[in-house]
Amino acid sequence: MEQPIISIKDLTYRYRGQKRNAIEHISLDVMPSEFIAIMGASEAGKSTLAASINGLVPHFFRGKFSGEVQVCGKSTHASRVAEMAEVTGMVFQDFEAQLFSTNVELEVAFGLENFNVPREEITRRVDEALRFVGLENLKRRSPATLSGGQKQKLAIASVLAMYPKVLVMDEPTTDLDPISKAGVFEIANHLRQRDDLTLLVVEHETEEVLEAQKILLLDEGKLICYAPAHEVLRNVELLEQHGVMPLGVTKYFHQMGVDSDIPLTVNDGIRCFKEKQWRFSDSTYLSLQQQDRAREQHYGAPLIRCENLQFAYPNGTRALKGIDLEIRRGEIVAIVGQNGSGKTTLVKHFNGLLMPTDGQIWVDGRTTREQGVFELGHKVGYVFQNPDHQIFSNTVYDEVAFTLRLRKVDEKTIRQAVTEALDAVGLAGYENADPFSLTKSGRQRVAVASVLAAKPEILILDEPTTGLDYNEQRSMMNLVRRLNENGSTIIFVTHHMWVVAEYAHRVYVMKDGQIYLQGTTREVFSHDQELVDAYLRPPMHVTFANRLGKTLLTVDELVACTETNSQE
Amino acid sequence: MDSEIYLDRDTFFHRLDPRTKIIILLVTFVIVLYYQNPLWVLPISALVVLQGILADSLINLRRIRYIMLVLAVSGLILWNLFASGETKLFWIFTVESLAYSLGRVLIMLTLITAGMIFMSTTRNEEFVIGMIRLGLPYRVGFAISTALRLVPTIVSSVFIIAQAQRSRGLDLDSGNILERIKKYLPLLVPVFVSTIRNTNIFGMALEAKGFGAREQRTFYLDIKMQRADYWMLGLMLVMFIITTYLKIRGFGDIPGLIRF
């Protein structure tokens, strides 16, 4: 019988200073060349489990370790991390912090240098690894000048060159656009088939793990299930119960009452749909389109208007090449596009952080140059991507009150505004908590509240759902929707296409500093092919509906539109 | 924002062996400090600027032009506090002390420029291997290069954090000095937090790539002394001897200067 390549026995680990175990009594075996997806809600212990496979747990972190982890017969507890590096390669989420060389070639060579591999062999393996990930023409480039997707491929190449037996990737694609995501997974999968590499990937997004053989589902440190991927993905209730987003197509068929052989992919879905002789109702679809139009009638006056907006960074990079857009009061607008397409640069013009190098931008009727960042701050609130880039206070209350105190508002008004803002984000009662002790999603909420307290008319959110799990993403976006219903105009930048499909009214698709596609969410998502050209991809259930002739944005819309035979 | 200092060019200075570049830098640092008289410092400064032009690296000075300006202006005034002379002008200023300040400022700017040229022409890895070949242990060399590597990362996170706090209404440019210092708190805390976090990931990535796994380590980057290197070293030696000789003979001082 074949020996498992990774064998974990009764593994329990608790970080120093934490009240509960990060992972608890985990026992499992992984066979050579398997592809395992590790899934679960935030704080489920996914990263801890991943880090235990190359010995970062227990050697790098401080905490209490019990149990046994063996990789290729080597005990991680008895070996140093550097020794484990020969068998276990690790790729991290943060692609900036894990690259440390000044050119691509040296980055790949670094690991091999540490293992005293002869120079000729390093040259050969560097070329091989770079060719494998498709970066062979960028050997001399500095990693800092690569796109997000390229950086992550470089990180993979630098690990691959060491010929590991096991490759562990901890949320390798969280910060990437959909097509770059797919590219990373394609490489990983190709690798497994070629080299018998065993692959463990921590992943939030269910669509990315379709290729996995097994899914390892964790919740609060406990192993919920470890079973073939297709079984787990069909179990919609189990996934939702543990904070993992089910596949759109699968969820649709599940809600329609199909319970055996639920389709997982678009093609299977279409086949099943046709077999059952279901149809999408024209009249329901028409009324959906009418609702879209009715919503459009409802918007107020234009708040932000750009005319031929251009921006070049001091080093000469032209980030925006002529943007025309108009955003009206009461809209929820999504701005999407590939990494580096200029999304963030564009929205930084909306609150005056950046000023155009050419062209014009008006906010509330006056140019941003006239108003400046501080005056614009009264109208436009900007929530940055990483809440840790703005939180500094000792208590949540002080953090949220920061802007109002700067504006010398009296303390009574501040108290009321802070209470309202914390209520809105669901953090009432946390006034005296230390913001740094909250989870990522909690800190994100503090950041939103601190912007809300100043009561801006326009709210800009840069990647509000990145790094959050499914339930947290939903509650963040439900909050955004509530704010919109109470009168705020919302602009958000995101890579999460399902978030766009469900929550945005209108979408601007950016590509190379220009607007490539725009319209209502339904219009934009009907252009499957153009989206792919812009390195984007609609969620699977939208593609599914598109292929059947109607652009339906949510599973609920799909269900509402479906006519089964019995209804006729 | 692009925060890397190294410029990927192919100039004579870029092609030199890192050891040669380190020695050029060291010699520059030593001989520029020999003289007090700005007229004596000037030729050395001019040579450094010439080096910068040949290495196509002066563009990097633009990034720190405000810092250099502030240093120059404040230096021109403050150095007068540390010296005086016979020819009184007004308040703390004398002709001698002014010449002295001018010399000091020139030295300071020359040092910064020389350092900038070095960093613009030498990759981090070349610097490390250069130092190792000059006898430094690998781990020490790596630690130095990591520290250098961290600077651009911190600079770019300061940049983002400043933007985040500005959009929350933090105005760093107003108020008196005490108020301003207090205002930097919203910047410092997030900078520390994100730097610690980044260093942590950096450490993990380093270990995960087998840092220190073996006693022996390959150096992929191969450096070799070429003919140009020997010419350059010869030139530096000649300059060192001449300037040292002149210094010993007592040239380059400011007559009548009293230092405190």
XYZ file of C-alpha atoms in Angstrom, chain B residues 9 19 39 41 43 54 82 85 105 108 112 116 132 208 213 224 226 241 250 253 256 259:
22
model
C 21.268 50.924 -16.333
C 34.067 45.594 -4.176
C 37.174 75.523 -1.775
C 35.983 70.246 -0.624
C 36.914 69.516 -6.257
C 28.630 59.093 -15.802
C 29.804 75.419 16.569
C 36.285 83.578 13.949
C 27.100 71.495 4.171
C 27.155 66.501 3.905
C 24.566 61.888 0.513
C 22.928 57.670 -3.476
C 31.281 38.978 1.947
C 10.471 28.650 4.196
C 19.809 25.308 5.980
C 34.984 39.207 -10.934
C 38.003 43.273 -14.446
C 47.679 59.444 -1.388
C 48.123 71.201 6.650
C 41.938 74.564 6.764
C 41.433 82.062 11.983
C 35.844 75.567 16.823
